[in-house]
Coordinates of C-alpha atoms in Angstrom, one line a residue:
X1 CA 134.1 -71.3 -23.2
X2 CA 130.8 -72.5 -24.0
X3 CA 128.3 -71.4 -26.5
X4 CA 124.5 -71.7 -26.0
X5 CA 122.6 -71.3 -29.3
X6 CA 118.8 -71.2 -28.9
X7 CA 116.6 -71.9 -32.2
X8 CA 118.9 -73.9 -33.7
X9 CA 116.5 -76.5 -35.3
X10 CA 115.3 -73.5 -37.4
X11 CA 116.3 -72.5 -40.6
X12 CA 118.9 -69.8 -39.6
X13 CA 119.7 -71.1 -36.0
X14 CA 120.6 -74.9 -38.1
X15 CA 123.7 -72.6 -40.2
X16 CA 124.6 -70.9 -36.9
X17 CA 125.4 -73.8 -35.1
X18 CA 127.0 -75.8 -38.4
X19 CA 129.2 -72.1 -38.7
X20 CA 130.3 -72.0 -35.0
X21 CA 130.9 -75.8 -34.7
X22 CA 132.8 -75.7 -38.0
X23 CA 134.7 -72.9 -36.3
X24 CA 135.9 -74.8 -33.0
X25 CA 133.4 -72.9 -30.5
X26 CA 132.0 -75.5 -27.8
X27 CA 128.8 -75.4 -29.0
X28 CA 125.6 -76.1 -26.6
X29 CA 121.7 -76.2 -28.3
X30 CA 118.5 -75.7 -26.0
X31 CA 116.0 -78.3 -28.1
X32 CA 112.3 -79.3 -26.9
X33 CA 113.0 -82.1 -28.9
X34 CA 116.0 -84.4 -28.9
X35 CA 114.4 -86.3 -31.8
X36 CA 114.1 -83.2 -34.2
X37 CA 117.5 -82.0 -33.3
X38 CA 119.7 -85.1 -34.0
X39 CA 121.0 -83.9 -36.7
X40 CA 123.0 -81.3 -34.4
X41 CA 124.6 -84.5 -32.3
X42 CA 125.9 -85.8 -34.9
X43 CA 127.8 -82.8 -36.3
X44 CA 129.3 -82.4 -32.3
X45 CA 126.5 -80.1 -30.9
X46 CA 125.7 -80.7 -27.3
X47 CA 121.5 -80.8 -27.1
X48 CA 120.0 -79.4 -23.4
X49 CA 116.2 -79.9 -23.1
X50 CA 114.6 -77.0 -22.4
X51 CA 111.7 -74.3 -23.6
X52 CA 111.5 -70.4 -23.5
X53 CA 108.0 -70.8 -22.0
X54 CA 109.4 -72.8 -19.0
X55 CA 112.2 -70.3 -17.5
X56 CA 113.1 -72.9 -14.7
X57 CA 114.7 -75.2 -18.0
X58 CA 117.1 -72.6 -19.0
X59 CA 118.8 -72.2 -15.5
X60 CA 120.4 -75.0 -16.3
X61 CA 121.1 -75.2 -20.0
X62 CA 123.0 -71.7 -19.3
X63 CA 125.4 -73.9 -16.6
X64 CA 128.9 -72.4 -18.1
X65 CA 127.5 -70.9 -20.8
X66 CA 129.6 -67.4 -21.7
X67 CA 128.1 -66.5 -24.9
X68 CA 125.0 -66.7 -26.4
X69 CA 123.3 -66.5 -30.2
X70 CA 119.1 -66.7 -30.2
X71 CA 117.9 -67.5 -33.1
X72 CA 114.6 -69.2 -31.9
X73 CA 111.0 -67.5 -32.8
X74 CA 107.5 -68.8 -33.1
X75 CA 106.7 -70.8 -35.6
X76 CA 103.5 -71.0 -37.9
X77 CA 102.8 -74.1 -36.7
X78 CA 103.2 -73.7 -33.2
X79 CA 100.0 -73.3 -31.3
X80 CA 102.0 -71.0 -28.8
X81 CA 101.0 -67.1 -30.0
X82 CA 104.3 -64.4 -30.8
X83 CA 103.7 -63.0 -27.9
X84 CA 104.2 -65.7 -25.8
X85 CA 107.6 -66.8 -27.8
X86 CA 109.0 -63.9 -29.1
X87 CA 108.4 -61.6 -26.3
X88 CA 107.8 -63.6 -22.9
X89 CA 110.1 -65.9 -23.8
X90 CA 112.8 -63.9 -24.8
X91 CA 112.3 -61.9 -22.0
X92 CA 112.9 -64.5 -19.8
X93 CA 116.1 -66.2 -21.7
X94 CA 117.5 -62.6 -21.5
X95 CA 117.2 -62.5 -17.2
X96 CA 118.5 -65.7 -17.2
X97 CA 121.4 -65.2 -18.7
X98 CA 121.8 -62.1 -16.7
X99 CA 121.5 -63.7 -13.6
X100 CA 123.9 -66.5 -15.1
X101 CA 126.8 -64.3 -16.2
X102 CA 126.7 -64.3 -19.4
X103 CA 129.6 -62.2 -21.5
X104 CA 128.1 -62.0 -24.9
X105 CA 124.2 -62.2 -26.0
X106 CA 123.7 -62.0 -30.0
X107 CA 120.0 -61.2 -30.7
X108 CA 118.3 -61.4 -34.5
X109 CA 115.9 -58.5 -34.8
X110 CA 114.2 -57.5 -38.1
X111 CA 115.1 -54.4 -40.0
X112 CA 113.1 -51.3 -39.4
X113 CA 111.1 -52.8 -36.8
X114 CA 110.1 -49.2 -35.4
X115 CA 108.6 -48.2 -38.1
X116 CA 106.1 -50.8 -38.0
X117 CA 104.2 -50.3 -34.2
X118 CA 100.8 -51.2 -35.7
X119 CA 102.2 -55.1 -36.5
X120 CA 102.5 -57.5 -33.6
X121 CA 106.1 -59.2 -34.5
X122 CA 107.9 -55.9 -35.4
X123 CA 106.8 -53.7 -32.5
X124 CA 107.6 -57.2 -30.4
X125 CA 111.1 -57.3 -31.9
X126 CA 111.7 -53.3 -30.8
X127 CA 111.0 -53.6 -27.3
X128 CA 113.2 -56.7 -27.6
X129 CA 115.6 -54.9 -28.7
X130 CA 115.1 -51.9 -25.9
X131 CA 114.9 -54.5 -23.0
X132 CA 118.1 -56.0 -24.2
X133 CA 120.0 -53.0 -24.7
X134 CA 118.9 -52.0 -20.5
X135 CA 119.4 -55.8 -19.3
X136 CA 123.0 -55.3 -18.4
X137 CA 124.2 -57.8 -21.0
X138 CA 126.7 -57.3 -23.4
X139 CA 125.0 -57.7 -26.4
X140 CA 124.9 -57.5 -30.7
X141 CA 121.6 -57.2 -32.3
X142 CA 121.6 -57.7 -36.1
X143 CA 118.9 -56.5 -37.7
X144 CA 117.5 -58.7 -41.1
X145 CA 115.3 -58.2 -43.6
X146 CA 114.4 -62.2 -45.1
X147 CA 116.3 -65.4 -45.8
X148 CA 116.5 -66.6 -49.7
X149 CA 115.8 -70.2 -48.3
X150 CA 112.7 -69.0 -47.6
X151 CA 112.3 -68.4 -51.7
X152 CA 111.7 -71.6 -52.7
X153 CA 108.7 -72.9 -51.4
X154 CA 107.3 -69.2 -51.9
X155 CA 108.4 -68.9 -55.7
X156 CA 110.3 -72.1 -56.7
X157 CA 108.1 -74.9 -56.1
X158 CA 105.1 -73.1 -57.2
X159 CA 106.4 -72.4 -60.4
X160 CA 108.2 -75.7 -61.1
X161 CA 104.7 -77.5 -60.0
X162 CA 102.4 -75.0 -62.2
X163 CA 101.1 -73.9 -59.2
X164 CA 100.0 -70.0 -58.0
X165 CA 102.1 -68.2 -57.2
X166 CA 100.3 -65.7 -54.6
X167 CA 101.9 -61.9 -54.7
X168 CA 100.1 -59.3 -52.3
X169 CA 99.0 -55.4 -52.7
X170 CA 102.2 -52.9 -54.3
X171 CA 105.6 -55.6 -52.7
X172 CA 107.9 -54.4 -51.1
X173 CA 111.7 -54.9 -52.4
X174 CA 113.0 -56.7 -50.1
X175 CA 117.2 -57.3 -49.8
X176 CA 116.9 -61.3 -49.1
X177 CA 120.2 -62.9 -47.6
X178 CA 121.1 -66.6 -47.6
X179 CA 121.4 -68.0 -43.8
X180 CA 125.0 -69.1 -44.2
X181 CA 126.0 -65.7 -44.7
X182 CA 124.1 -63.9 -41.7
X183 CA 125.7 -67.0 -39.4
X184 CA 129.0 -65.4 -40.4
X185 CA 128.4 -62.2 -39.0
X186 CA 126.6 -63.8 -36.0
X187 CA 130.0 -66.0 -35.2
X188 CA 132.2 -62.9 -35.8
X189 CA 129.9 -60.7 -33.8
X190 CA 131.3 -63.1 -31.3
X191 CA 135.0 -62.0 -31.6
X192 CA 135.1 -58.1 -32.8
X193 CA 135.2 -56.2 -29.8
X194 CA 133.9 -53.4 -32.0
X195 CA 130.6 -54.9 -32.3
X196 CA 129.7 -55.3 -28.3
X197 CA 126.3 -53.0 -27.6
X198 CA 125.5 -52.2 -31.0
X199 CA 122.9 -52.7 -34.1
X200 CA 123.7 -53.5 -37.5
X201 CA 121.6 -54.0 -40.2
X202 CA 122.6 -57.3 -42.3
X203 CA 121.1 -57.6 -45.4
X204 CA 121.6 -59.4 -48.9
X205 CA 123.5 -57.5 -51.8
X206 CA 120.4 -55.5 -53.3
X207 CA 116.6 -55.5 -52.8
X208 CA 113.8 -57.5 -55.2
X209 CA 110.5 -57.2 -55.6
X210 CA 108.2 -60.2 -55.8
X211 CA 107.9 -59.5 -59.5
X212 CA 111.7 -59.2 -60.1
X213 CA 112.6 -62.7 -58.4
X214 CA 109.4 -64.4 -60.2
X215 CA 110.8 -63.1 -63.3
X216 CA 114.3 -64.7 -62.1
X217 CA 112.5 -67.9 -61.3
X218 CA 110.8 -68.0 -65.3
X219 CA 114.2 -67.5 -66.8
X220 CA 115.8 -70.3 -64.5
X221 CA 113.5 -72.7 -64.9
X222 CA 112.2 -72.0 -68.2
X223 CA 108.3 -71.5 -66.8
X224 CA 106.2 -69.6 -66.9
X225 CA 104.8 -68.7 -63.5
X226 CA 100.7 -68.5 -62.0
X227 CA 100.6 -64.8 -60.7
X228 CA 97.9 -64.5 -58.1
X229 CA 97.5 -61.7 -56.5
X230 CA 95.8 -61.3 -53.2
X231 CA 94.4 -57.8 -52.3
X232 CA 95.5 -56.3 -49.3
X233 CA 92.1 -55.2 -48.5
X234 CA 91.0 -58.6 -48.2
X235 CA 93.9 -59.6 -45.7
X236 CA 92.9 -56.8 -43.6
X237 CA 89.3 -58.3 -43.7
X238 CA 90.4 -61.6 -42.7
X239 CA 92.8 -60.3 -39.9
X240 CA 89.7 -58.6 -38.4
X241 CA 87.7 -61.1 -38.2
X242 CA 90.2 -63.6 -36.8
X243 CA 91.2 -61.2 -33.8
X244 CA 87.1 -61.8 -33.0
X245 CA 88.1 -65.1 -32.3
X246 CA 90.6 -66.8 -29.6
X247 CA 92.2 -69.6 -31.8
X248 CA 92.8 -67.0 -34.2
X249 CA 94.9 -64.6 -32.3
X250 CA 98.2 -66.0 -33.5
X251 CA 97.0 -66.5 -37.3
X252 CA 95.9 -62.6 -37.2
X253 CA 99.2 -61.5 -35.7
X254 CA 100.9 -63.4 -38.6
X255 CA 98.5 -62.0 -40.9
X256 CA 99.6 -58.2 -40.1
X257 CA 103.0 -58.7 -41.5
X258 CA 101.4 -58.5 -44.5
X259 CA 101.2 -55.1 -44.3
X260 CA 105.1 -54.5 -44.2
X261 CA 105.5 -56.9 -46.9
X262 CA 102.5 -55.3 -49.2
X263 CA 103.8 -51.2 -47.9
X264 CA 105.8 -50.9 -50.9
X265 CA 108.5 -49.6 -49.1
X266 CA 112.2 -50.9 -49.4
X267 CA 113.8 -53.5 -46.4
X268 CA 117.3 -53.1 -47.0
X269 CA 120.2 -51.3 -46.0
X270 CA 123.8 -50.6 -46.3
X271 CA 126.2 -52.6 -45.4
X272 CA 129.7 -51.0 -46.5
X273 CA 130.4 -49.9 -42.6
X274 CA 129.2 -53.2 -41.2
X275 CA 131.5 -55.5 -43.8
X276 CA 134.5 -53.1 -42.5
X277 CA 133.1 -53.5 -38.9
X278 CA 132.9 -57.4 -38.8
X279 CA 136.3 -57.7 -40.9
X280 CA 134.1 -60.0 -44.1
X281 CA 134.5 -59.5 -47.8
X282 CA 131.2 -58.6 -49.2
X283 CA 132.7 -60.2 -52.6
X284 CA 131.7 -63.6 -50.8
X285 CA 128.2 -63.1 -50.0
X286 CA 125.7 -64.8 -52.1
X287 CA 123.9 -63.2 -54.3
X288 CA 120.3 -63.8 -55.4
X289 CA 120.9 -64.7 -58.6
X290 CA 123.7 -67.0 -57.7
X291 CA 121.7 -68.7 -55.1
X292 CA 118.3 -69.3 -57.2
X293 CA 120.5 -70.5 -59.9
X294 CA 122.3 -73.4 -58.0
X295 CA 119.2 -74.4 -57.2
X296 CA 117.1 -74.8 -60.3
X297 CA 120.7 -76.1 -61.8
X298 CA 120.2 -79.1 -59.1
X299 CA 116.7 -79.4 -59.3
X300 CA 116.1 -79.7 -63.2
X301 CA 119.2 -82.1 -63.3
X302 CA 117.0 -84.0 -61.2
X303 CA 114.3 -84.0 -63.0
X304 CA 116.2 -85.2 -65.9
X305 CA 117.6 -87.8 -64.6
X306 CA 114.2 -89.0 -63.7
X307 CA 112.5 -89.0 -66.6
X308 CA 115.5 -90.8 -68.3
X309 CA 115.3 -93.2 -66.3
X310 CA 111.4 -93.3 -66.7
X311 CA 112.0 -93.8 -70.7
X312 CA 114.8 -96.0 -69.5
X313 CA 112.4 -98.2 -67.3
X314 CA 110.2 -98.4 -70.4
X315 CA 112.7 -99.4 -72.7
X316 CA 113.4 -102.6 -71.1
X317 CA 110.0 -103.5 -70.1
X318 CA 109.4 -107.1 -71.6
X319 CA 106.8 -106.9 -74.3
X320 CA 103.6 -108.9 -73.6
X321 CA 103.5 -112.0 -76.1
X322 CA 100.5 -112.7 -77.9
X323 CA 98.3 -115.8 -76.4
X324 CA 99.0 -119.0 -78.2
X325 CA 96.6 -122.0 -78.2
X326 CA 97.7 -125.1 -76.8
X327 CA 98.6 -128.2 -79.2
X328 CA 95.9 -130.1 -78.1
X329 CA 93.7 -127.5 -79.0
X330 CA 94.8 -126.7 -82.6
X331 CA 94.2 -130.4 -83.5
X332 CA 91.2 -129.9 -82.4

């Protein structure tokens, strides 16, 4: 039994395939770039080239396959627009393992997804969902909300570096979970018969607002953060006149999931049911707090151990001696 994992360069398709390797699955990863995805050689991943855009690649990465977890989705620095990714694409991964026989397909969708038809990646991510669920496939979708990894550069560094921090229109509390823990359910999705055509929300242990995790970021590191808020009014602006344009398609499609992020409204769920369902003790999922914490701890032991070696460095410097005159020179 083979499993195809697509995305897996990406920071939640990475823990998938360390989880399921770690777990003895044969694991397979489509990669456009063998380069980029060495990493998953070395820990015993097989890497297939291939691309979602190019449907003809995935005939034969899918050779034997009998399960596969997607995790892929368009970057912001891809020059390829969601639509052409995160619909067309998975569209055409979804046929082809259809027409390949696959016995299990685990899809990541986003929590209340059809609530938001007016943004481009949510109302994608529904009638991914829909078109899934009618494919034939036997399939899990889990539903998420955010990943804490994506925390740091967001809140961390900013505030460690005295840089803004930029916060938009009323935020909405979002119930973050760290990556590791959503590639459990994925790899258990795998194995519970219980899950097979069903959705399940997986989310983090509670929901934060952008101010309640920037406060949590001041107490960590001890500083203070750069609040700047952005108004919503001016995203909305800028979104307009970007869809004016070609090049800026994909940038104002990004741009509109500002307005789930800015609603005010809660993305989380709960998950007593779905820890029961998937057999998992919710006493092991990281929390927030936990997770922040472990990382300031590293990061300002780090920077302590730099400037002590700085003062070190300086302490041992040799100190310049004064110029002395030459003998022949003080006789003169």
């Amino acid at each position: 039994m083979t499993l195809l994992i697509v995305g897996a360069t990406g920071t939640l398709g990475r823990q998938v395939a360390r989880r399921a390797i770690d777990d003895g699955y044969k694991v397979r990863c489509l990669v456009r770039s063998s380069k980029k995805a060495a990493f998953l050689k070395e820990w015993g991943a097989e890497l297939v080239p291939g691309n979602l855009r190019y449907p003809n690649t995935l005939t034969q990465a899918l050779e034997g396959v009998t399960q596969v977890i997607d995790a892929s989705t368009s970057r912001p620095t891809d020059s390829l627009s969601i639509k052409q990714v995160d619909w067309e694409g998975k569209v055409a991964l979804i046929q082809a393992a259809k027409a390949a026989g696959v016995e299990r397909f685990i899809f990541f969708s986003i929590l209340d997804a059809d609530k938001y038809p007016e943004v481009p990646l949510m109302e994608i991510k529904r009638c991914t969902e829909l078109f899934l669920a009618e494919s034939g496939l036997n399939y899990t979708i889990l539903r998420l909300a955010g990943f804490m990894q994506g925390l740091i550069g967001q809140y961390g560094i900013p505030i460690l570096e005295g840089q803004p921090v930029w916060v938009t229109g009323n935020s909405s509390p979002i119930a973050y979970m760290d990556t590791q823990d959503i590639a459990k359910f994925a790899i258990r999705a795998l194995s519970v018969p219980e899950t097979e055509n069903q959705a399940f929300p997986v989310v983090g242990t509670r929901a934060w607002s952008a101010e309640e995790i920037i406060n949590l970021c001041e107490r960590l590191s001890g500083k203070d953060a750069r609040v700047t808020r952005m108004p919503i009014n001016l995203l909305r602006a800028v979104q307009g006149i970007m869809r004016f344009f070609q090049w800026g398609w994909n940038v104002a499609d990004r741009l509109a999931f500002t307005e789930v992020l800015a609603s005010g409204k809660q993305l989380n769920a709960l998950m007593d049911e779905v820890y029961t369902v998937f057999g998992l003790d919710p006493q092991q999922t990281t929390t927030l707090e936990s997770y922040l914490q472990e990382y300031f701890s590293r990061i300002m032991k780090k920077l302590k151990e730099v400037d002590y070696q700085k003062n070190k460095n300086k302490k041992q410097k040799p100190k310049k001696t004064p110029f002395k005159q030459s003998s022949k020179a003080n006789s003169q």
